[in-house]
Amino acid sequence: MTIALNKIFNLTETEIKNSKIELNMKAGKDGESFLDRWLRRSEIEKTTGYGKEWDCSFWGWYGRSRPNFHKGNWVFSFARLSSDEWLFISAAEIIEVPNNAWAKVAILEKFSPFFGRLIMQCNKGNKFSLYTFKLSTFLDKCSVKAILPGVYTGEEFEGYDKVHLPYQKLEDILNRKIMPTYYEALRKITGIYCLTDKKTGKLYIGSATGEDGVAQRWGNYIDSKHGGNIELKKLYDEKKDIYFKKYFTFTLLEYFGLHYDPEKIKIRENYWKNCLNTRAKGYNDN
């Protein structure tokens, strides 16, 4: 049975008219998702609805001339989980909207039991970069998909055939900040992987054969950015850390048990280098 969002929020008509809804997706066209920013918050920040270091709610302006909110508005903030699913992360009253800055807010504590737990189903529609709307425009379209027993901790590991991670998310996984099942899965297998430079489209093919598997090898890249590879080191010397963090993704192509023959893995690595022509067109140098 579908449950309307307002059956949970129980807002009056006056409150609805005074409210906005935030449907937060990414921090700019090529930026990280706001869900990933929220996942990086401390447990206290998640449950109280406000984070100082990695804010993902209540940005005050659309462009430089149009305020998203006005003093006294109530704002209900959601972060995108998938195309039509959104995690409720905060609700607050707007106290002040400073120029080109996050709004100053007072958290609406009566909604805090649902922060990080309520998952909403809502079709945002073809709104492009818009993310802040009158709540009355969307409320009838919003239903509650689930109320989790605890605060959302990130996607569960869905299988080795679906491992495709942006740099920042991989870093958080390997540092045990989010998605613990992912880390445990990556350290249990060896394999062939692909690093993709989204800025240029160039690829790097590598293999992981250490005792802690793919997690260990990918951790080398998180620590050094280039993993000791000649062409990637040249890129690092020129572009520095920020380039790798912004543009690199990690994809698992094939996986094997920890005790699989390393020589056979090298044969498969060479196969993928030939298939994708990464010596001539990518970052492989051998």
Short mmCIF file of C-alpha atoms in Angstrom, two decimals, residues 35 39 81 148 151-160 162-163 165 169 173 178-185:
data_model
loop_
_atom_site.label_atom_id
_atom_site.label_comp_id
_atom_site.label_asym_id
_atom_site.label_seq_id
_atom_site.Cartn_x
_atom_site.Cartn_y
_atom_site.Cartn_z
CA LEU A 35 24.41 11.41 -0.87
CA LEU A 39 27.47 9.56 4.09
CA LEU A 81 19.50 7.44 -3.88
CA LEU A 148 14.55 2.04 7.72
CA VAL A 151 20.21 5.30 9.74
CA TYR A 152 21.15 4.54 6.13
CA THR A 153 24.80 3.46 5.81
CA GLY A 154 25.25 3.30 2.06
CA GLU A 155 24.63 0.77 -0.67
CA GLU A 156 25.24 -2.86 0.15
CA PHE A 157 27.67 -4.79 -2.03
CA GLU A 158 25.66 -5.95 -5.06
CA GLY A 159 28.18 -8.21 -6.78
CA TYR A 160 31.61 -8.11 -8.39
CA LYS A 162 28.78 -4.15 -10.66
CA VAL A 163 31.94 -2.63 -9.13
CA LEU A 165 33.44 3.51 -8.19
CA LYS A 169 33.71 6.93 -2.92
CA ILE A 173 35.21 2.73 1.38
CA ILE A 178 31.00 3.99 4.34
CA MET A 179 29.70 0.72 2.87
CA PRO A 180 31.64 -1.84 4.99
CA THR A 181 30.42 -4.77 2.87
CA TYR A 182 32.24 -3.28 -0.14
CA TYR A 183 35.61 -3.24 1.58
CA GLU A 184 35.28 -6.81 2.80
CA ALA A 185 34.28 -7.96 -0.70
#
